[in-house]
Coordinates of C-alpha atoms in Angstrom, one line a residue:
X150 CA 5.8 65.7 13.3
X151 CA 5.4 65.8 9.7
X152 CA 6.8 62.2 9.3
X153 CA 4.3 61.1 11.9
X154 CA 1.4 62.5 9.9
X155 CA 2.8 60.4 7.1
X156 CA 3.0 57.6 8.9
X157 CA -0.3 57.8 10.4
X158 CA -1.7 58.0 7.0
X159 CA 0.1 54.9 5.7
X160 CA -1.2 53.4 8.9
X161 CA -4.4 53.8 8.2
X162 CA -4.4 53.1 4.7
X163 CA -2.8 49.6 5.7
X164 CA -5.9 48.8 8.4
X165 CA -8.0 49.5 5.6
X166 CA -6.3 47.1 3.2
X167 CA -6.8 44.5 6.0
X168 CA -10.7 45.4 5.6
X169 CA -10.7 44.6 2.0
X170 CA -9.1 41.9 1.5
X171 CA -10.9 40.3 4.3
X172 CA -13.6 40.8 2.2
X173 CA -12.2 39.6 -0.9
X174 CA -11.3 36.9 1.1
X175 CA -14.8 36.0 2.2
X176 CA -15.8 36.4 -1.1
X177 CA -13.7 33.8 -2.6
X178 CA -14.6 31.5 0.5
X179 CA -18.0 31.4 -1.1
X180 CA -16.3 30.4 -4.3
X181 CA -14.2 27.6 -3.2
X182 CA -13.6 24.2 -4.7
X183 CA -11.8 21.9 -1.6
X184 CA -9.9 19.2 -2.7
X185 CA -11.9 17.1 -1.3
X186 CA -15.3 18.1 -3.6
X187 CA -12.6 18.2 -7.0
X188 CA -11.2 14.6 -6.1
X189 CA -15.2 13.3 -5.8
X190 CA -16.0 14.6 -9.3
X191 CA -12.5 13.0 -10.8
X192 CA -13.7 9.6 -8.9
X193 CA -17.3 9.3 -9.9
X194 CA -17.1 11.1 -14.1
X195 CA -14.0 11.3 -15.5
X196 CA -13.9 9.3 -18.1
X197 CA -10.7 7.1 -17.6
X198 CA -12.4 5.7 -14.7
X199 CA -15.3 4.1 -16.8
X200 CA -12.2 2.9 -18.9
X201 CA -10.3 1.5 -15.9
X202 CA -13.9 -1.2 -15.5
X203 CA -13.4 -1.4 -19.1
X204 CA -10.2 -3.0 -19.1
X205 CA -11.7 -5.2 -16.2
X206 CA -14.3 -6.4 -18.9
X207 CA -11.4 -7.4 -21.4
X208 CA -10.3 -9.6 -19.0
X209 CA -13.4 -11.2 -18.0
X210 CA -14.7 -11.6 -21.6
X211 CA -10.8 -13.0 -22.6
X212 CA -11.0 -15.4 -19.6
X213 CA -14.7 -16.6 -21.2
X214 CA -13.4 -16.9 -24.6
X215 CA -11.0 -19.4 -23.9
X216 CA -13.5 -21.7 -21.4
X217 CA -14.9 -21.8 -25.2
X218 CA -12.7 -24.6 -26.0
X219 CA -13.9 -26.7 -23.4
X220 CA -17.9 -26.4 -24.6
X221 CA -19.6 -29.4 -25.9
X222 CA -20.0 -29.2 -29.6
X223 CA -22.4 -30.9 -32.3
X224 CA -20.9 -31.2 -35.4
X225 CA -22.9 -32.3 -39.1
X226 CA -21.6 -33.4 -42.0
X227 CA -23.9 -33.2 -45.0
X228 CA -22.7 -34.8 -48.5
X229 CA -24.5 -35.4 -51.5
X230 CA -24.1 -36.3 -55.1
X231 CA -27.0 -37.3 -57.8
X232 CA -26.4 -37.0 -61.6
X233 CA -28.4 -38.3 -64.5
X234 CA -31.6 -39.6 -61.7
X235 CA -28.4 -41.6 -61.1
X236 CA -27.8 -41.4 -56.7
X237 CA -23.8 -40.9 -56.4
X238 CA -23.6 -41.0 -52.5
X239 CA -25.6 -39.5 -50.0
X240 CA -23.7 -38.7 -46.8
X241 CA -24.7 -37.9 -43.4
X242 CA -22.7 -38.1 -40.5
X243 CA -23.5 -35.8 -37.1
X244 CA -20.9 -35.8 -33.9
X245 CA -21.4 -34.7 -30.1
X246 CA -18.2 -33.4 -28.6
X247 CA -17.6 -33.2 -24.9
X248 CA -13.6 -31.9 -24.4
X249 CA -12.5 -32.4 -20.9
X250 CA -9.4 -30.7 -18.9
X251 CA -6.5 -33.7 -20.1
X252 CA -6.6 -33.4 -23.8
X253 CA -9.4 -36.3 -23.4
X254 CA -12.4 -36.0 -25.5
X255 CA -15.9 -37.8 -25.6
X256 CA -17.4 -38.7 -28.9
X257 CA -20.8 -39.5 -29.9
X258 CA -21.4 -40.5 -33.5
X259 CA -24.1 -41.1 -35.6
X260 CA -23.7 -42.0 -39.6
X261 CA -25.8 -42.7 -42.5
X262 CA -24.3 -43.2 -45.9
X263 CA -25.8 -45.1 -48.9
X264 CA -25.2 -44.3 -52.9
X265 CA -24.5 -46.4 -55.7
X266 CA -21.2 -45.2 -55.8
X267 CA -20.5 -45.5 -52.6
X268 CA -17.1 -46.0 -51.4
X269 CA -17.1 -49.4 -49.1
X270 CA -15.4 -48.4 -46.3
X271 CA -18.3 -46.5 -45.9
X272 CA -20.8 -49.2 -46.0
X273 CA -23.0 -48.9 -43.0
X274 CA -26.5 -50.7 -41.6
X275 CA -29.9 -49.4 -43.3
X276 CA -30.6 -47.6 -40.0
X277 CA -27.0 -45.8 -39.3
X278 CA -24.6 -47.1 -37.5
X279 CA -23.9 -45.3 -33.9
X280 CA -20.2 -45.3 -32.0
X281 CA -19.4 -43.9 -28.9
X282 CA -15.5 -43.1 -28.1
X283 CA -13.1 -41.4 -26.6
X284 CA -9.7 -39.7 -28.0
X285 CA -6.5 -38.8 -26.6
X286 CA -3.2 -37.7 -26.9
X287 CA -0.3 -39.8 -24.9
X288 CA 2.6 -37.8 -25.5
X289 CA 2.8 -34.6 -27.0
X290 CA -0.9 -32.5 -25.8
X291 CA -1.2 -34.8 -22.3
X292 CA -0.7 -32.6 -19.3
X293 CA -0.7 -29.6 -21.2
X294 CA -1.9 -28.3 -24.6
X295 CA -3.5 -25.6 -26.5
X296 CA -6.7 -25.6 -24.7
X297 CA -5.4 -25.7 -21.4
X298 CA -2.7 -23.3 -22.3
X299 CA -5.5 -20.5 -23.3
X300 CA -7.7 -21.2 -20.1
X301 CA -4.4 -20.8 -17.7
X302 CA -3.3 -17.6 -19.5
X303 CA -6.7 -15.9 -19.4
X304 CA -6.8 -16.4 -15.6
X305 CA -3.2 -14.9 -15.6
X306 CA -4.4 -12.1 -17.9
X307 CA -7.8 -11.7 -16.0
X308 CA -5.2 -11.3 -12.9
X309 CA -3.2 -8.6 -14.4
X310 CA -5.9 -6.4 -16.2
X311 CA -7.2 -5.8 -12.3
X312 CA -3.4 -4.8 -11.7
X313 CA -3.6 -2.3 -15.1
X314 CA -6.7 -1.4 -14.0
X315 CA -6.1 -0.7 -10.0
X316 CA -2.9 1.0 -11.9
X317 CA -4.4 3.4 -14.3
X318 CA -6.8 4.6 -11.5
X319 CA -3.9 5.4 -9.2
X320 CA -2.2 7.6 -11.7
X321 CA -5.7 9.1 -12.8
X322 CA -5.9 10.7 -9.1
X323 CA -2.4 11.3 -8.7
X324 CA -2.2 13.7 -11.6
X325 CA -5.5 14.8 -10.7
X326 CA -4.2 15.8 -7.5
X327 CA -0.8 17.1 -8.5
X328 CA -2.8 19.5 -10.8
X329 CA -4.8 20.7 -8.1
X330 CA -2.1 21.8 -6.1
X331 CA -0.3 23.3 -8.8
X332 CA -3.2 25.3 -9.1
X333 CA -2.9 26.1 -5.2
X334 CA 0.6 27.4 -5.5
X335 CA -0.2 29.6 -8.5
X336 CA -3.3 30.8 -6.6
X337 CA -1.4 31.8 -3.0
X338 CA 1.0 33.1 -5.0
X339 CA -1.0 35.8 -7.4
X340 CA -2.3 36.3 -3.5
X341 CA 0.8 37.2 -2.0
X342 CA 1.2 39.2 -4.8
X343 CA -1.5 41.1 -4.7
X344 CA -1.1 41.8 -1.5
X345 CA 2.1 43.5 -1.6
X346 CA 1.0 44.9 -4.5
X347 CA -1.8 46.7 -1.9
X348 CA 1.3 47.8 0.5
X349 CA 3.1 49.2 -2.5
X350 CA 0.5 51.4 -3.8
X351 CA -0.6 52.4 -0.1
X352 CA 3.1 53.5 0.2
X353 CA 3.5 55.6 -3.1
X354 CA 0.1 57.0 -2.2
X355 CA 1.8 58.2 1.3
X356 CA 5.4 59.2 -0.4
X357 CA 3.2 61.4 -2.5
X358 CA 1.8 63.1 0.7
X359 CA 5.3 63.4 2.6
X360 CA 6.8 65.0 -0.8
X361 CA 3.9 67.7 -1.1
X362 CA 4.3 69.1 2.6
X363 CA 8.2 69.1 1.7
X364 CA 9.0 66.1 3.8
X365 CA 10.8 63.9 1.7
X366 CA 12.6 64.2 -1.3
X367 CA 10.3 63.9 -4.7
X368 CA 13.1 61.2 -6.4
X369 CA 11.5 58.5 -3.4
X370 CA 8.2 58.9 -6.0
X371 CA 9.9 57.4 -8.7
X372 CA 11.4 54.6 -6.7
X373 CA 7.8 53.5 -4.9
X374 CA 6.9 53.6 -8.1
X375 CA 8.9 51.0 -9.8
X376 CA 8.1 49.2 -6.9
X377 CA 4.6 49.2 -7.5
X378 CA 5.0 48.8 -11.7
X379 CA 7.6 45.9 -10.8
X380 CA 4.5 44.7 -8.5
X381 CA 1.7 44.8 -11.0
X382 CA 3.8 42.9 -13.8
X383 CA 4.5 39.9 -11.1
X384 CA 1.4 39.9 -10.5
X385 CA 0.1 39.6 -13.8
X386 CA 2.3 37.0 -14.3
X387 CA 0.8 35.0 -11.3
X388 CA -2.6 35.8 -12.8
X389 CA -1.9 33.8 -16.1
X390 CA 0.0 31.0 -13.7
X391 CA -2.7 30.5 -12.1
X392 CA -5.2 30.4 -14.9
X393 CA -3.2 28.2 -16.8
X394 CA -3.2 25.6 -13.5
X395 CA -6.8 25.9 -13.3
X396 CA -7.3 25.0 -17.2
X397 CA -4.7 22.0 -16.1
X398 CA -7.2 20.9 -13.0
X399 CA -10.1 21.3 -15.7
X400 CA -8.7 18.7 -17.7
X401 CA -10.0 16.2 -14.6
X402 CA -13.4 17.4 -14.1
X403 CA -16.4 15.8 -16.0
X404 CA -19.8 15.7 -15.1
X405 CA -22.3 13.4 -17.2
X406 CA -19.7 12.9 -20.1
X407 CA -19.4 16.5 -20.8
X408 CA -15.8 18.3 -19.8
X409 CA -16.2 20.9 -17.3
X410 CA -14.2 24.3 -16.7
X411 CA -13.0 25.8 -13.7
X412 CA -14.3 29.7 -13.2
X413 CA -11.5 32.4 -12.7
X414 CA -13.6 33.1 -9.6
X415 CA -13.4 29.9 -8.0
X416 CA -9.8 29.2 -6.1
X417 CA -8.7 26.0 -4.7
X418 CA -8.5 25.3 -1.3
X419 CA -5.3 24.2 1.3
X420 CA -6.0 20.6 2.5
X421 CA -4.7 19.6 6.0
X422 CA -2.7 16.4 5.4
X423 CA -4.8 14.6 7.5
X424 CA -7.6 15.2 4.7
X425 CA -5.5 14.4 2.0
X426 CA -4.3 11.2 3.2
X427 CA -8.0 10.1 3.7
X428 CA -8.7 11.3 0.8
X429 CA -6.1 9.3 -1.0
X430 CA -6.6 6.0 1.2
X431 CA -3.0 6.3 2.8
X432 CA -4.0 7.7 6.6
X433 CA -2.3 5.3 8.8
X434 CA -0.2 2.7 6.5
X435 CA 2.5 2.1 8.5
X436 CA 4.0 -1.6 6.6
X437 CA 4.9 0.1 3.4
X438 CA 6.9 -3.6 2.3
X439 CA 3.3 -5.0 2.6
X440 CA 2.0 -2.6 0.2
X441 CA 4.7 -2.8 -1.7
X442 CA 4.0 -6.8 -2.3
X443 CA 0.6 -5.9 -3.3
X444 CA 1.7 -3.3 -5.4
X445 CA -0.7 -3.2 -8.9
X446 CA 2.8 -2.8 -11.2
X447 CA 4.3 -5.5 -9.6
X448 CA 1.1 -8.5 -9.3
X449 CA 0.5 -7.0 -13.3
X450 CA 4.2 -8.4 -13.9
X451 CA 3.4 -11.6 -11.8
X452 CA 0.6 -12.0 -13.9
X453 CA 2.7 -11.6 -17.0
X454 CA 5.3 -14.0 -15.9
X455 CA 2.4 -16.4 -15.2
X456 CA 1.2 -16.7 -18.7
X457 CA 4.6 -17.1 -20.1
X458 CA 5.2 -19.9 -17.9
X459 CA 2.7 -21.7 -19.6
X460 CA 3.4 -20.6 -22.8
X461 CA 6.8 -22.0 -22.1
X462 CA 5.5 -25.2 -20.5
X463 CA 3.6 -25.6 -23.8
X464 CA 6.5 -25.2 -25.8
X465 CA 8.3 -27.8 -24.0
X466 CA 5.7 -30.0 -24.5
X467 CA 5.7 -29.7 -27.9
X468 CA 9.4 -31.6 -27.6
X469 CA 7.3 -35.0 -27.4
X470 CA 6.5 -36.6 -30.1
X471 CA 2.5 -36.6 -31.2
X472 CA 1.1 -39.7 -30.4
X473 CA -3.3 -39.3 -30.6
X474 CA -5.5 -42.3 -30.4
X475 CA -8.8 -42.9 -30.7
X476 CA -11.5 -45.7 -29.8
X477 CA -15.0 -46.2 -30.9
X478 CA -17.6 -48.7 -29.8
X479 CA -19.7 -49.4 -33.1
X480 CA -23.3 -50.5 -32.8
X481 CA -26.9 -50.6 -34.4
X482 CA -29.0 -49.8 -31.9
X483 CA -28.1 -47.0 -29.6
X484 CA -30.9 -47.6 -26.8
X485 CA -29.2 -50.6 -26.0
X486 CA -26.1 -50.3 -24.5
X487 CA -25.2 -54.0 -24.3
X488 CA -24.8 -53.6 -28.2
X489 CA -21.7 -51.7 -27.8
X490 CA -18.7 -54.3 -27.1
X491 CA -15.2 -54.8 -28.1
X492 CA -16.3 -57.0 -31.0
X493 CA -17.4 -54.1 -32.8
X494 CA -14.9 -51.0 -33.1
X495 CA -13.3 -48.4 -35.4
X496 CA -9.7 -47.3 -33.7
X497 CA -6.8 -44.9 -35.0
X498 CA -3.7 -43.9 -34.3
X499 CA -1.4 -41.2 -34.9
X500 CA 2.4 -40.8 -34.8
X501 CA 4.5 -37.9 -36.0
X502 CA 7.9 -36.8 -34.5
X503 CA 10.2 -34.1 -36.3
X504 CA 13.6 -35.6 -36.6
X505 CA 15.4 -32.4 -35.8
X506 CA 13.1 -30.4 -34.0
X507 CA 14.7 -26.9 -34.9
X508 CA 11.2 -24.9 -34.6
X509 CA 10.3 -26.5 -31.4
X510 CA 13.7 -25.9 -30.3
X511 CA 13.2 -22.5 -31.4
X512 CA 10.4 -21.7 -30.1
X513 CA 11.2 -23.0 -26.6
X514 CA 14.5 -20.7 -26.6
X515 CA 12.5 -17.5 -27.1
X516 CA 9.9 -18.4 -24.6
X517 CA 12.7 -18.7 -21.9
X518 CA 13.8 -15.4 -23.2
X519 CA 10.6 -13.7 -23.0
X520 CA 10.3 -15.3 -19.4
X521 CA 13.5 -14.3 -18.6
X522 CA 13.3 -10.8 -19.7
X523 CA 10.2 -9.9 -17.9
X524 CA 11.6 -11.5 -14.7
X525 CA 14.4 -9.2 -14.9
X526 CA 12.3 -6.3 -15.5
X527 CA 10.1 -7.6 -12.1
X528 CA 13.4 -7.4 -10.6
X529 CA 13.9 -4.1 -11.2
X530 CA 10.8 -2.5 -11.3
X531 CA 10.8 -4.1 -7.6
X532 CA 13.7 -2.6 -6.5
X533 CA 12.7 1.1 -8.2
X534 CA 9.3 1.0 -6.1
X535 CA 10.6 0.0 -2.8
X536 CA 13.7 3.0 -3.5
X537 CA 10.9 5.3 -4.6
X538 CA 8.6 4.7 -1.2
X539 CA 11.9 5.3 1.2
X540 CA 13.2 8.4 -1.0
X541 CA 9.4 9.7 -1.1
X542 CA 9.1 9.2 2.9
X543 CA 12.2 11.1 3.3
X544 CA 11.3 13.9 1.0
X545 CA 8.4 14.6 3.4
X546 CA 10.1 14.1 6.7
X547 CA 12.5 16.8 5.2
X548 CA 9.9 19.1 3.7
X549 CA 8.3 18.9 7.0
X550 CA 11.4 20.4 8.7
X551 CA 11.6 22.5 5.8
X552 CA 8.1 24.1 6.4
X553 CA 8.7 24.6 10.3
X554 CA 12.1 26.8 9.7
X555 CA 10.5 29.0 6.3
X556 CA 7.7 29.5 9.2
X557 CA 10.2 30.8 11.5
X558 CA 12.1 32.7 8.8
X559 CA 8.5 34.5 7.4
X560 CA 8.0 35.7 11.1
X561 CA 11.2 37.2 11.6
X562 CA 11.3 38.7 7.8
X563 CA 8.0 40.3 9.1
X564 CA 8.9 41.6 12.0
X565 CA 12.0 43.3 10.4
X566 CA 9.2 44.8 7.5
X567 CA 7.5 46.3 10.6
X568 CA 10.8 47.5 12.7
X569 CA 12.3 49.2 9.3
X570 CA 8.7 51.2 8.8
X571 CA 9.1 52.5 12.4
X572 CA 12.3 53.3 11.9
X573 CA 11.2 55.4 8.6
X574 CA 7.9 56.8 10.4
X575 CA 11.0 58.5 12.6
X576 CA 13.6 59.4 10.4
X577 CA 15.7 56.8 11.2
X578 CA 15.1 54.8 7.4
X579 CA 14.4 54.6 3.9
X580 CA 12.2 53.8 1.6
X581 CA 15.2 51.8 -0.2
X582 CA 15.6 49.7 3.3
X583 CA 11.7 48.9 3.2
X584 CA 11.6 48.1 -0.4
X585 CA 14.3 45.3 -0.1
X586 CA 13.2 44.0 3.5
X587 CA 9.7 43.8 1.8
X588 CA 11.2 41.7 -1.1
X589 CA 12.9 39.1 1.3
X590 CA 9.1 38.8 3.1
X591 CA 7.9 38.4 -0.3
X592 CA 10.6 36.0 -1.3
X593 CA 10.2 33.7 1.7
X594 CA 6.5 34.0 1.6
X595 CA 7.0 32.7 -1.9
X596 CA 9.2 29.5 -0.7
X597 CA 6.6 29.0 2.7
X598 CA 4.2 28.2 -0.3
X599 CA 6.6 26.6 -2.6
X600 CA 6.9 24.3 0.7
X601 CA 3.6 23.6 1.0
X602 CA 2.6 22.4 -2.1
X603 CA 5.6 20.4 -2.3
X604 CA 4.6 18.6 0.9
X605 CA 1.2 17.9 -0.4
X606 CA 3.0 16.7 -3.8
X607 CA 5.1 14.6 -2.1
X608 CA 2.1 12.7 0.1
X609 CA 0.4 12.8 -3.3
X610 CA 3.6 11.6 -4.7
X611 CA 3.6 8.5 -2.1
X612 CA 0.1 7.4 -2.6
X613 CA 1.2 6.3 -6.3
X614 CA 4.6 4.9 -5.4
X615 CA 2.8 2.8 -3.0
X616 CA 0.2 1.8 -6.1
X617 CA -3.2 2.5 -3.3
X618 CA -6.1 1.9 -5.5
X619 CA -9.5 3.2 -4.6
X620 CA -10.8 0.5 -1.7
X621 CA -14.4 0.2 -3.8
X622 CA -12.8 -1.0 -7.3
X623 CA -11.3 -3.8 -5.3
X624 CA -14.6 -5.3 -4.1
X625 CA -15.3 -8.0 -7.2

C-alpha cells in the first residue's frame, strides 16, 4: 500500500510535469524562428549576396573593357619648334580610327606641316594634304589577334563569373542551412535533456517520500541522486551546445548591413522536407544528370576552358610570320571624292619572321598545358559531382529507413520505461532497472534526433551537390 502511495505521488508529479512543459512549450512557440523566416533574411541581407551581383559586375564591366579596342579613336599629333624668330617645323597631323572585327582598320588622315627646316618627305600642300586608308595584317593578326582574343575571353569570363556567382550563392545557403539545423539538434537535445532531467528530480522527490514512511531503503537517495547531478551536468552541456549553434546561425543573419544575434529565448524550428525542399528550389527534380550538365562548377570550368582556347588559338597564330600593310589615298581637297585615285598614294609594308621561333614555340606549349590541365580537372570535378549526387541520394534513402526503425525502437524503449515503473510501483523493480531503461530512452531519443537533422543535412547536402542557384539571380 505504501508503495502505491509512492507511486501515486510520482504519478502525479509526472502529469504535472506534462503541464509545464506544455507551457514552456507554448512559450517558446511564441519565440520561434522557422527555417523558412531565417533562410528569407540570409537571401535578401547577408552580405555575400550583394557580393555574388558583385562578381556579376566584374564580368560585365571586363566584357566592356575589352569592346574598348574596337571604339573609333581620334588621334593628334602636335609638333613644334621655333628658335632665334627662326620657324624650325611646325607639325600637325590628326587621325580617325575605326578598328573592325578582322584586324582591318579604317584610317582617316589629315596633315599640315611647314618649317624652314622641314624635312622633305614631309612636304605637303599649303592647305594639308588629306588620305583615307585602310591597314591590315595578312598573316600573323588575320583571323585572330589581340583584340579579338580580349573580346572572346571576356564573354568566356562574363560566362563563368555567373557560374562563381550562381556558385558562391549555393554555398552561402547551404551553410546557412547546415548551421540552422545544427542549431536544431543542439536545441531538441538540451530538450530531451531537460526533460528527463524533470523525471529525475520527480523521482528523487518521490524516493525521498518512500524512505521517510520506511518504504525503501535510504542508499536509493543517493543513487536518484547521481541520476539527477549526472542529469543537470548533461544538460548544461547541451545548454552551451546549443548557444554555441545559435552564435553559428547568427553569423548568417543581417538586416540593413548590421549583423544580427539570435536570443537564447528564441529556438529553431523542425522543417517538414517538403518545406525544405521548396525552400531550397529542389521539390520535384527528378533528372539529376540534367542538373548536373548545368551544374555552376562545371559551366565555370567550361568557361575557363573557353578562354584558354583562344589564348591558345592566339598563340598559334603568332607562328605566322607578321606581314601588315597599309594603303592611303592622298588628296587636296577632301569634299571631293573624285580627288582621291590610285595616282596619288602613300603605302607600307611590314615583314618580320623570327628564325627560330623558341618564344612562340614556348608559349604555345604552355597554353596546351594550361588547356590541358583544366580539362583534366573538368574531368574530374565531373565525375566527383555526379558520385556526390548518387552517394547523397542514397544517404537519404538510408536515413530515411534509418528514421522509421529509431521510431520503432523510441516506442518500444518507452513502453519498457513505463512497464519497469509499474513493476517498481509493485515491488516487483528497482530504481537501478528504471535508471538504465531510462538511459536507453534517452539514448535513442538522442539518435531519433541525431537522425533527423542528418536527413535534413543530407537534403541540404544535395541541394549544393546539385549546384541549384536561387531561380531569381538567373533572370538577366
Amino acid at each position: 500500500m505504501k508503495r502505491n502511495i509512492g507511486y501515486i505521488i510520482v504519478l502525479m508529479l509526472v502529469i504535472s510535469s506534462e503541464m509545464a512543459r506544455g507551457q514552456a512549450l507554448a512559450i517558446s512557440e511564441e519565440n520561434t524562428l522557422t527555417f523558412e523566416e531565417y533562410l528569407g533574411y540570409v537571401k535578401m541581407h547577408h552580405p555575400l549576396m550583394k557580393q555574388a551581383d558583385l562578381t556579376l559586375k566584374m564580368g560585365e564591366a571586363n566584357l566592356l573593357r575589352a569592346r574598348g579596342g574596337f571604339d573609333p579613336k581620334i588621334e593628334v599629333d602636335y609638333n613644334r619648334k621655333k628658335f632665334k624668330d627662326t620657324e624650325y617645323f611646325d607639325q600637325l597631323n590628326a587621325t580617325f580610327k575605326i578598328p573592325t572585327w578582322y584586324g582591318v582598320e579604317f584610317k582617316a588622315n589629315y596633315e599640315e606641316n611647314t618649317g624652314a627646316f622641314l624635312n622633305p618627305s614631309l612636304t605637303v600642300p599649303e592647305d594639308g594634304l588629306y588620305s583615307a586608308g585602310v591597314s591590315f595584317s595578312l598573316a600573323q593578326g588575320l583571323l585572330i589577334n589581340d583584340r579579338m582574343a580580349s573580346l572572346k575571353q571576356a564573354r568566356f569570363f562574363r560566362e563563368q563569373t555567373k557560374a562563381d556567382r550562381d556558385l558562391l550563392v549555393n554555398n552561402l545557403l547551404f551553410a546557412a542551412s547546415k548551421a540552422y539545423f545544427d542549431w536544431i539538434e543542439a536545441s531538441n537535445e538540451q530538450r530531451i535533456y531537460k526533460n528527463f532531467l524533470s523525471n529525475a528530480a520527480m523521482r528523487l522527490q518521490a524516493i525521498k517520500r518512500s524512505v521517510e514512511v520506511g518504504d525503501i531503503a535510504a542508499i536509493d537517495i543517493t543513487e536518484a541522486r547521481i541520476v539527477v547531478l549526472n542529469r543537470q551536468l548533461n544538460l548544461e552541456a547541451a545548454r552551451l551546445k546549443k548557444r554555441k549553434a545559435a552564435l553559428v546561425a547568427s553569423n548568417f543573419i543581417w538586416l540593413d548591413n548590421i549583423p544580427m544575434e539570435i536570443e537564447e529565448n528564441v529556438v529553431p524550428t523542425l522543417p517538414a522536407i517538403g518545406v525544405l525542399e521548396s525552400s531550397l528550389f529542389i521539390e520535384g527534380i527528378t533528372n539529376t544528370e540534367a542538373l548536373l550538365t548545368s551544374h555552376p562548377k562545371l559551366k565555370s570550368l567550361d568557361a575557363k576552358i573557353g578562354g584558354l582556347s583562344i589564348d591558345r588559338s592566339l598563340k598559334r597564330n603568332k607562328l605566322l610570320p607578321q606581314l601588315d600593310v597599309q594603303y592611303n589615298f592622298l588628296s587636296e581637297n577632301y569634299d571631293q571624292l573624285n580627288s582621291f585615285n590610285t595616282a596619288n598614294y602613300k603605302a607600307f609594308v611590314n615583314f618580320s619572321f623570327p628564325l627560330f621561333l623558341r618564344k612562340e614555340r614556348g608559349d604555345l606549349q604552355l597554353a596546351n598545358l594550361k588547356l590541358n590541365d583544366i580539362t583534366f580537372e573538368r574531368t574530374a570535378t565531373s565525375l566527383a559531382l555526379k558520385n556526390k549526387i548518387n552517394g547523397t541520394q542514397v544517404e537519404i534513402a538510408s536515413l530515411q529507413k534509418q528514421t522509421l526503425l529509431i521510431d520503432e525502437i523510441v516506442k518500444d524503449y518507452s513502453a519498457l520505461v513505463m512497464a519497469e515503473e509499474r513493476k517498481f510501483s509493485l515491488g516487483e523493480s528497482s530504481l537501478f532497472l528504471i535508471n538504465a531503461r531510462e538511459q536507453k530512452l534517452i539514448d535513442a531519443q538522442l539518435k531519433d534526433n541525431e537522425l533527423r537533422v542528418k536527413n535534413l543535412i543530407a537534403t541540404a547536402n544535395l541541394y549544393n551537390a546539385l549546384g541549384v542557384a536561387e531561380p531569381i539571380l538567373n533572370n538577366e
